Amino acid sequence: MALDNENKNFFDVVGTRPIRPDGIEKVTGQARFGADAYLPGMLHGIILRSPHAHAEILNIDTTSLDNDPSVKAIVTRKDFSPDLKGEDWNILENVMADQKALYDGHAIAAVACSSLLEARDAVKKIRVKYSLLPHVTDVEEAMKEGAPIIREGVARSSVPKDMHPNIVGYHESGHGNVEKGFIEADLIIEETFKTEAAHQGYIEPHACLVNMMPDGKGEVWCCTQGHFNVAKVCAKLLGTDASQIRVTASEIGGGFGGKTAVFIEPVALALSKKANRPVKMVMSRSEVFRATGPTSSTSMLVKIGMKKDGKITAASGTFKLQGGAFPGSPMAESAMCAFAPYDLEHVKNVGWDVMCNRPKQAAYRAPGSPMAAFAVESVIDDLCKKLKLDPIETRLKNAVKEGSKASFGPRFERIGLVETLESAKSHPHYLAPLKDGYGRGISCGFWFNFGGETSVSLALAEDGTASLSVGTPDIGGSRASMCQIVSEELSIPYEKVRATIADTATLGYNEISHGSRVTFATGLATIKAARDMKRKLCARAASNWGLEEDAVYWEKGYVKPAGPNAGNHDPLSIIDIAKTMGRTGGPIVGHFEASPEGAGVSFATHIVDAKVDRETGFTSVDRYTVIQDAGKAIHPAYVEGQFQGGAAQGIGWALNEEYIYDEKGVLQNAGFLDYRIPVASDLPKIDTVIVEVPNPGHPYGVRGVGETSICPPLAAIANAVSNSVGIRMKELPMSPPRILKAIEENNG
Amino acid sequence: MKKVHVSTTINGDNKEFLCDTRETLLDALRDHLALTGSKEGCGTGDCGACSVIFEGEVICSCLALAVEAEGKNIDTIEGMANDGKLHILQKKFLEHAALQCGICTPGILMASKSLLQQNKEPTKEEVRFWLAGNLCRCTGYDKIINAVLDAAKEMRETV
Ligand code: FES
Ligand code: FES
């Protein structure tokens, strides 16, 4: 029976829009998020953070807390493992500073008290002696001669020798000979672009409740995109075994990549270990802004050559990303995604990883790709304008297809970029006349998507219902998709499946919910686990009938004898088999453990109409359309939700959101009032079109959808704004002051 | 510091608690009354995740002091469904997939309920502006607006 690799094209449940199984808890306030857990006797932990951008820590004096009965534990760096290296050391250094404060908000020490109010008072009494060091927060400034060096000797061997010590990573990819390609061009445009850092802006601050027993066994409850990773990181930072730290993922109030990193859990565990009591820690919103990872800010140089007919002859780009006071910015991703939508004979992508006195950048939806698309798609738009070409036709002319060599190396399998562009071309939005004063912008975007380690378990209950355990936190409705998949495979009603996010002691390792991987990888694992269960159901029925396994087959929820030779048996339903399974061989459980590859890249095309008020510099977005290839949408409503959410975040990043540092390197807008994310009245309806070009690497054709949606908006809006105001905008966000400045410079 | 005794009415039930005078109403709901449905997204009145209805008006419970609850009537998300029956807004939020992570949902539901109490037939624009104090980072708001409008319609038809 080839149950295993069968690809499915016709569906009963997949593609419908059932109510999510965790819905009632979430609309009644009963769902338990990170901060919603309590334990008897728990303490409250608070972190003391550096007010300086760059300083040597000379002394941490906690003597004023010595006789304070409310203070149950104090921890500093010396309470963590002393022998970490590489990225483990970086994570620890970010979780708790060693000898230097590296950015405004860097953790210096932590206390635990019986109440939150006491903890807030206590932390203020710690005296830290700093010696201030010169700092730098801008990516270009950080590479200038004389810029303070964040850390010597971090540069990877790939970095050319003569580069500034703050440049710690270097990437180069591409093919052909760009010099030759540029000679063939009729028009070449080369421009520099800058983008500021944006925060993921999840509404739920990081929160955890932990308990460290005297025997070294730890329990952690926290909001995270990857609880298995939390267990691994906590164990390393505390110098204990990963299996001794059991992590349960709470419901998660948004992450967008920002909750793939670990910040407070190891600190809470260290406090709990010292105090021998449970410890709860919840970040304030300003801590979230100051000390958790925003995305990188960038400086980019892009050069594209084009023929009169719109054919791109060559493209090159240098993408400089600062990732805070640590190596690891997604500069390689910027470089690799930049020209990915286009089939180019000559292309060169270069990335620089730069360190600055800012918080350690964390992933934010398709890390690196949106900024690169902003630069590339802006230049393409200018080329189209100068050569009087239609922006969609020009993109179609250069678009990658199945078999095209990607700008980052491999050949594409089946992909859907052309389909999104064709759909855009005939969309009522693109055909509608522009309103007075508005500019229309379009952009393509690309993201790789990801598979990764995945382990799920599907257990059959005696009444024929099924219970699925997965290890990827449900960040936006994935339980619904998983229940649909089980229902589809086993032909049992959707409501008869229960999906649970299992803790780290229950399943094999599961990679973080990131890289748009959950519906792809956990979905694939769920399909395979269900097929494993079907195989076991068939085997059980066969043995009940005294037949060989291959003498029976599975059809729509029943095991049937395979032919006249198999004898005359009434088909057995799942319920029939489940009812007797205790007596006929024991529990029936389907499994899947692997690291699925073949995630299937995805492309999108966005269309936007925007208008700039030349007096105030304010931009209003009037109409927005997202067209994206989902491969196969399991639950279309949540796919649309991912499209809309990514577009909304992109609109915020393009027009308004930015990290603003003062001359001392202190963050000036660490709150939702001054770091203003889009509110309901800022946004238009965001229209969506789901294109379905099946991913050959998935039995249903699923591609990840969570990240690609944020790739085109920066560029699409920049193109719309530039068209409205008649000036090319080269810096994000295009906030009113920046637009007014551009208008002024253009006039003068 | 000595704690203060507060008697109040929450979702129609008489409740009493002891609190520090520095604590917010949100702290009291969550930490003293185990009503954790109201969320803290910012603590500064900017996100609306802590929205409750206080004497008939929607407020940010992170901006009210716990002691202000004395003698007052407060409705929270925990009181929205009645005897296991979801409020029309709750039902519509599920039908329209108007939540992804769901952290903003309690606050948005409370704010929407208060809107529909005052305005039975809001326009799209009015819903967008009314909810401008409730941040949602996941959805782009579209499905939320549709759910509220659909709920308003059904409420008009059923009354
Ligand atoms: S927590 Fe009250 S408004 Fe954000
Ligand atoms: S659903 Fe996540 S913030 Fe609104």
Tab-separated table of N, CA, C and O in Angstrom, chain B residues 13-88:
chain	number	residue	atom	x	y	z
B	13	ASP	N	-20.938	39.834	39.807
B	13	ASP	CA	-20.659	39.181	41.100
B	13	ASP	C	-20.031	40.172	42.070
B	13	ASP	O	-19.189	40.978	41.677
B	14	ASN	N	-20.402	40.054	43.348
B	14	ASN	CA	-19.718	40.854	44.362
B	14	ASN	C	-18.329	40.286	44.582
B	14	ASN	O	-18.167	39.079	44.750
B	15	LYS	N	-17.330	41.156	44.566
B	15	LYS	CA	-15.947	40.707	44.744
B	15	LYS	C	-15.263	41.606	45.756
B	15	LYS	O	-15.557	42.804	45.825
B	16	GLU	N	-14.365	41.017	46.503
B	16	GLU	CA	-13.549	41.809	47.420
B	16	GLU	C	-12.099	41.416	47.244
B	16	GLU	O	-11.799	40.270	46.950
B	17	PHE	N	-11.247	42.401	47.423
B	17	PHE	CA	-9.818	42.067	47.378
B	17	PHE	C	-9.020	43.078	48.191
B	17	PHE	O	-9.519	44.166	48.517
B	18	LEU	N	-7.790	42.686	48.500
B	18	LEU	CA	-6.856	43.593	49.169
B	18	LEU	C	-5.808	43.996	48.145
B	18	LEU	O	-5.330	43.159	47.382
B	19	CYS	N	-5.483	45.290	48.120
B	19	CYS	CA	-4.463	45.690	47.150
B	19	CYS	C	-3.571	46.776	47.704
B	19	CYS	O	-3.923	47.476	48.652
B	20	ASP	N	-2.426	46.890	47.092
B	20	ASP	CA	-1.532	47.996	47.362
B	20	ASP	C	-2.096	49.207	46.605
B	20	ASP	O	-2.641	49.034	45.506
B	21	THR	N	-1.928	50.389	47.157
B	21	THR	CA	-2.523	51.556	46.486
B	21	THR	C	-1.849	51.858	45.152
B	21	THR	O	-2.384	52.599	44.336
B	22	ARG	N	-0.671	51.298	44.927
B	22	ARG	CA	0.005	51.543	43.654
B	22	ARG	C	-0.461	50.595	42.555
B	22	ARG	O	-0.107	50.770	41.401
B	23	GLU	N	-1.214	49.590	42.916
B	23	GLU	CA	-1.603	48.604	41.911
B	23	GLU	C	-2.709	49.132	40.997
B	23	GLU	O	-3.583	49.886	41.428
B	24	THR	N	-2.675	48.669	39.755
B	24	THR	CA	-3.704	49.098	38.810
B	24	THR	C	-4.908	48.152	38.894
B	24	THR	O	-4.811	47.055	39.457
B	25	LEU	N	-5.991	48.595	38.297
B	25	LEU	CA	-7.168	47.735	38.227
B	25	LEU	C	-6.811	46.442	37.484
B	25	LEU	O	-7.243	45.351	37.866
B	26	LEU	N	-5.984	46.582	36.436
B	26	LEU	CA	-5.571	45.391	35.684
B	26	LEU	C	-4.815	44.413	36.586
B	26	LEU	O	-5.062	43.207	36.558
B	27	ASP	N	-3.911	44.944	37.425
B	27	ASP	CA	-3.179	44.072	38.374
B	27	ASP	C	-4.161	43.348	39.278
B	27	ASP	O	-4.017	42.153	39.547
B	28	ALA	N	-5.145	44.085	39.768
B	28	ALA	CA	-6.100	43.484	40.706
B	28	ALA	C	-6.902	42.388	40.028
B	28	ALA	O	-7.076	41.296	40.572
B	29	LEU	N	-7.376	42.678	38.818
B	29	LEU	CA	-8.154	41.668	38.096
B	29	LEU	C	-7.330	40.406	37.894
B	29	LEU	O	-7.772	39.297	38.181
B	30	ARG	N	-6.114	40.603	37.435
B	30	ARG	CA	-5.290	39.451	37.070
B	30	ARG	C	-4.700	38.748	38.287
B	30	ARG	O	-4.802	37.531	38.416
B	31	ASP	N	-4.087	39.535	39.172
B	31	ASP	CA	-3.296	38.919	40.243
B	31	ASP	C	-4.104	38.612	41.499
B	31	ASP	O	-3.746	37.722	42.258
B	32	HIS	N	-5.172	39.361	41.746
B	32	HIS	CA	-5.931	39.126	42.975
B	32	HIS	C	-7.246	38.403	42.722
B	32	HIS	O	-7.786	37.776	43.621
B	33	LEU	N	-7.794	38.541	41.526
B	33	LEU	CA	-9.107	37.935	41.262
B	33	LEU	C	-9.040	36.805	40.234
B	33	LEU	O	-10.071	36.250	39.860
B	34	ALA	N	-7.835	36.474	39.771
B	34	ALA	CA	-7.635	35.378	38.810
B	34	ALA	C	-8.431	35.585	37.522
B	34	ALA	O	-8.803	34.631	36.847
B	35	LEU	N	-8.693	36.838	37.181
B	35	LEU	CA	-9.358	37.133	35.906
B	35	LEU	C	-8.272	37.562	34.912
B	35	LEU	O	-8.030	38.749	34.706
B	36	THR	N	-7.614	36.573	34.320
B	36	THR	CA	-6.461	36.887	33.475
B	36	THR	C	-6.841	37.093	32.008
B	36	THR	O	-5.967	37.190	31.153
B	37	GLY	N	-8.128	37.165	31.740
B	37	GLY	CA	-8.558	37.412	30.357
B	37	GLY	C	-8.175	38.794	29.877
B	37	GLY	O	-7.907	38.994	28.693
B	38	SER	N	-8.128	39.770	30.790
B	38	SER	CA	-7.660	41.104	30.410
B	38	SER	C	-6.135	41.056	30.373
B	38	SER	O	-5.510	40.561	31.295
B	39	LYS	N	-5.539	41.553	29.282
B	39	LYS	CA	-4.100	41.377	29.065
B	39	LYS	C	-3.340	42.681	29.240
B	39	LYS	O	-3.885	43.751	28.967
B	40	GLU	N	-2.071	42.566	29.610
B	40	GLU	CA	-1.226	43.755	29.630
B	40	GLU	C	-0.279	43.727	28.439
B	40	GLU	O	0.637	42.921	28.375
B	41	GLY	N	-0.551	44.625	27.488
B	41	GLY	CA	0.328	44.708	26.321
B	41	GLY	C	1.340	45.820	26.466
B	41	GLY	O	2.394	45.804	25.841
B	42	CYS	N	0.996	46.831	27.283
B	42	CYS	CA	1.906	47.971	27.386
B	42	CYS	C	1.929	48.578	28.781
B	42	CYS	O	2.951	49.067	29.223
B	43	GLY	N	0.798	48.590	29.463
B	43	GLY	CA	0.749	49.204	30.787
B	43	GLY	C	0.706	50.719	30.749
B	43	GLY	O	0.784	51.375	31.783
B	44	THR	N	0.583	51.290	29.555
B	44	THR	CA	0.616	52.747	29.444
B	44	THR	C	-0.571	53.314	28.659
B	44	THR	O	-0.527	54.450	28.197
B	45	GLY	N	-1.597	52.508	28.466
B	45	GLY	CA	-2.784	53.037	27.794
B	45	GLY	C	-2.681	53.110	26.285
B	45	GLY	O	-3.495	53.780	25.643
B	46	ASP	N	-1.720	52.424	25.697
B	46	ASP	CA	-1.510	52.552	24.256
B	46	ASP	C	-2.012	51.383	23.419
B	46	ASP	O	-2.048	51.487	22.191
B	47	CYS	N	-2.331	50.243	24.037
B	47	CYS	CA	-2.622	49.065	23.212
B	47	CYS	C	-4.048	48.539	23.341
B	47	CYS	O	-4.509	47.810	22.473
B	48	GLY	N	-4.722	48.847	24.434
B	48	GLY	CA	-6.107	48.423	24.576
B	48	GLY	C	-6.315	46.957	24.940
B	48	GLY	O	-7.455	46.505	25.048
B	49	ALA	N	-5.242	46.203	25.145
B	49	ALA	CA	-5.394	44.773	25.456
B	49	ALA	C	-6.058	44.572	26.824
B	49	ALA	O	-6.580	43.503	27.116
B	50	CYS	N	-6.037	45.623	27.636
B	50	CYS	CA	-6.564	45.532	28.996
B	50	CYS	C	-7.969	46.122	29.095
B	50	CYS	O	-8.460	46.360	30.197
B	51	SER	N	-8.616	46.376	27.948
B	51	SER	CA	-9.912	47.071	27.953
B	51	SER	C	-10.964	46.329	28.782
B	51	SER	O	-11.161	45.123	28.620
B	52	VAL	N	-11.633	47.074	29.654
B	52	VAL	CA	-12.787	46.545	30.398
B	52	VAL	C	-13.883	47.613	30.347
B	52	VAL	O	-13.621	48.762	29.966
B	53	ILE	N	-15.075	47.211	30.704
B	53	ILE	CA	-16.148	48.212	30.760
B	53	ILE	C	-16.373	48.588	32.218
B	53	ILE	O	-16.643	47.735	33.061
B	54	PHE	N	-16.171	49.861	32.507
B	54	PHE	CA	-16.161	50.392	33.868
B	54	PHE	C	-17.313	51.375	33.959
B	54	PHE	O	-17.316	52.395	33.250
B	55	GLU	N	-18.312	51.030	34.730
B	55	GLU	CA	-19.490	51.889	34.833
B	55	GLU	C	-20.033	52.246	33.439
B	55	GLU	O	-20.343	53.397	33.156
B	56	GLY	N	-20.071	51.253	32.563
B	56	GLY	CA	-20.668	51.472	31.246
B	56	GLY	C	-19.757	52.054	30.193
B	56	GLY	O	-20.127	52.137	29.029
B	57	GLU	N	-18.540	52.444	30.590
B	57	GLU	CA	-17.616	53.034	29.604
B	57	GLU	C	-16.420	52.115	29.419
B	57	GLU	O	-15.900	51.573	30.398
B	58	VAL	N	-15.945	51.997	28.175
B	58	VAL	CA	-14.761	51.172	27.983
B	58	VAL	C	-13.526	51.978	28.412
B	58	VAL	O	-13.384	53.152	28.067
B	59	ILE	N	-12.696	51.345	29.241
B	59	ILE	CA	-11.466	52.018	29.699
B	59	ILE	C	-10.286	51.051	29.595
B	59	ILE	O	-10.458	49.845	29.466
B	60	CYS	N	-9.089	51.626	29.671
B	60	CYS	CA	-7.884	50.804	29.795
B	60	CYS	C	-7.697	50.513	31.276
B	60	CYS	O	-7.425	51.437	32.062
B	61	SER	N	-7.820	49.262	31.672
B	61	SER	CA	-7.725	48.966	33.101
B	61	SER	C	-6.303	49.137	33.630
B	61	SER	O	-6.088	49.186	34.825
B	62	CYS	N	-5.339	49.274	32.727
B	62	CYS	CA	-3.968	49.529	33.193
B	62	CYS	C	-3.800	50.981	33.606
B	62	CYS	O	-2.800	51.334	34.223
B	63	LEU	N	-4.754	51.832	33.254
B	63	LEU	CA	-4.653	53.251	33.618
B	63	LEU	C	-5.535	53.602	34.816
B	63	LEU	O	-5.540	54.747	35.258
B	64	ALA	N	-6.307	52.622	35.301
B	64	ALA	CA	-7.131	52.885	36.489
B	64	ALA	C	-6.445	52.248	37.688
B	64	ALA	O	-5.761	51.227	37.549
B	65	LEU	N	-6.603	52.843	38.833
B	65	LEU	CA	-6.046	52.224	40.038
B	65	LEU	C	-7.025	51.178	40.562
B	65	LEU	O	-8.243	51.324	40.426
B	66	ALA	N	-6.474	50.185	41.196
B	66	ALA	CA	-7.311	49.111	41.738
B	66	ALA	C	-8.320	49.682	42.740
B	66	ALA	O	-9.487	49.265	42.768
B	67	VAL	N	-7.883	50.641	43.530
B	67	VAL	CA	-8.777	51.188	44.566
B	67	VAL	C	-9.970	51.921	43.968
B	67	VAL	O	-11.006	52.077	44.623
B	68	GLU	N	-9.846	52.349	42.718
B	68	GLU	CA	-10.969	53.038	42.071
B	68	GLU	C	-12.147	52.100	41.799
B	68	GLU	O	-13.222	52.548	41.441
B	69	ALA	N	-11.912	50.819	41.944
B	69	ALA	CA	-12.986	49.847	41.699
B	69	ALA	C	-14.024	49.851	42.822
B	69	ALA	O	-15.115	49.293	42.661
B	70	GLU	N	-13.684	50.462	43.928
B	70	GLU	CA	-14.574	50.457	45.099
B	70	GLU	C	-15.995	50.904	44.714
B	70	GLU	O	-16.199	51.993	44.176
B	71	GLY	N	-16.946	49.999	44.941
B	71	GLY	CA	-18.348	50.327	44.712
B	71	GLY	C	-18.764	50.437	43.258
B	71	GLY	O	-19.866	50.894	42.963
B	72	LYS	N	-17.882	50.052	42.370
B	72	LYS	CA	-18.182	50.243	40.950
B	72	LYS	C	-18.604	48.935	40.274
B	72	LYS	O	-18.414	47.850	40.812
B	73	ASN	N	-19.162	49.101	39.074
B	73	ASN	CA	-19.566	47.973	38.243
B	73	ASN	C	-18.587	47.791	37.103
B	73	ASN	O	-18.401	48.710	36.306
B	74	ILE	N	-18.026	46.615	37.041
B	74	ILE	CA	-17.009	46.382	36.007
B	74	ILE	C	-17.355	45.116	35.229
B	74	ILE	O	-17.716	44.100	35.823
B	75	ASP	N	-17.252	45.212	33.900
B	75	ASP	CA	-17.433	44.018	33.073
B	75	ASP	C	-16.114	43.666	32.410
B	75	ASP	O	-15.452	44.534	31.842
B	76	THR	N	-15.772	42.401	32.460
B	76	THR	CA	-14.545	41.941	31.804
B	76	THR	C	-14.910	40.867	30.780
B	76	THR	O	-16.051	40.410	30.723
B	77	ILE	N	-13.924	40.453	30.033
B	77	ILE	CA	-14.139	39.443	28.989
B	77	ILE	C	-14.738	38.158	29.571
B	77	ILE	O	-15.522	37.476	28.908
B	78	GLU	N	-14.386	37.863	30.818
B	78	GLU	CA	-14.872	36.615	31.417
B	78	GLU	C	-16.389	36.610	31.560
B	78	GLU	O	-17.000	35.547	31.692
B	79	GLY	N	-16.996	37.796	31.528
B	79	GLY	CA	-18.448	37.868	31.685
B	79	GLY	C	-19.194	38.031	30.369
B	79	GLY	O	-20.403	38.241	30.350
B	80	MET	N	-18.485	37.941	29.277
B	80	MET	CA	-19.122	38.248	27.996
B	80	MET	C	-20.035	37.117	27.512
B	80	MET	O	-21.138	37.363	27.025
B	81	ALA	N	-19.573	35.903	27.620
B	81	ALA	CA	-20.437	34.769	27.252
B	81	ALA	C	-21.400	34.542	28.411
B	81	ALA	O	-21.066	34.774	29.565
B	82	ASN	N	-22.605	34.112	28.045
B	82	ASN	CA	-23.624	33.975	29.073
B	82	ASN	C	-24.029	32.518	29.204
B	82	ASN	O	-24.489	31.928	28.226
B	83	ASP	N	-23.834	31.942	30.374
B	83	ASP	CA	-24.225	30.548	30.589
B	83	ASP	C	-23.712	29.625	29.492
B	83	ASP	O	-24.455	28.801	28.954
B	84	GLY	N	-22.459	29.817	29.142
B	84	GLY	CA	-21.875	28.945	28.124
B	84	GLY	C	-22.286	29.306	26.709
B	84	GLY	O	-21.902	28.632	25.758
B	85	LYS	N	-23.090	30.363	26.566
B	85	LYS	CA	-23.481	30.767	25.224
B	85	LYS	C	-22.642	31.981	24.822
B	85	LYS	O	-22.654	32.998	25.521
B	86	LEU	N	-21.966	31.870	23.703
B	86	LEU	CA	-21.112	32.968	23.284
B	86	LEU	C	-21.941	34.187	22.908
B	86	LEU	O	-23.044	34.067	22.382
B	87	HIS	N	-21.387	35.350	23.180
B	87	HIS	CA	-21.942	36.612	22.693
B	87	HIS	C	-21.820	36.602	21.166
B	87	HIS	O	-20.902	35.983	20.617
B	88	ILE	N	-22.719	37.302	20.488
B	88	ILE	CA	-22.676	37.308	19.012
B	88	ILE	C	-21.308	37.771	18.506
B	88	ILE	O	-20.777	37.239	17.531
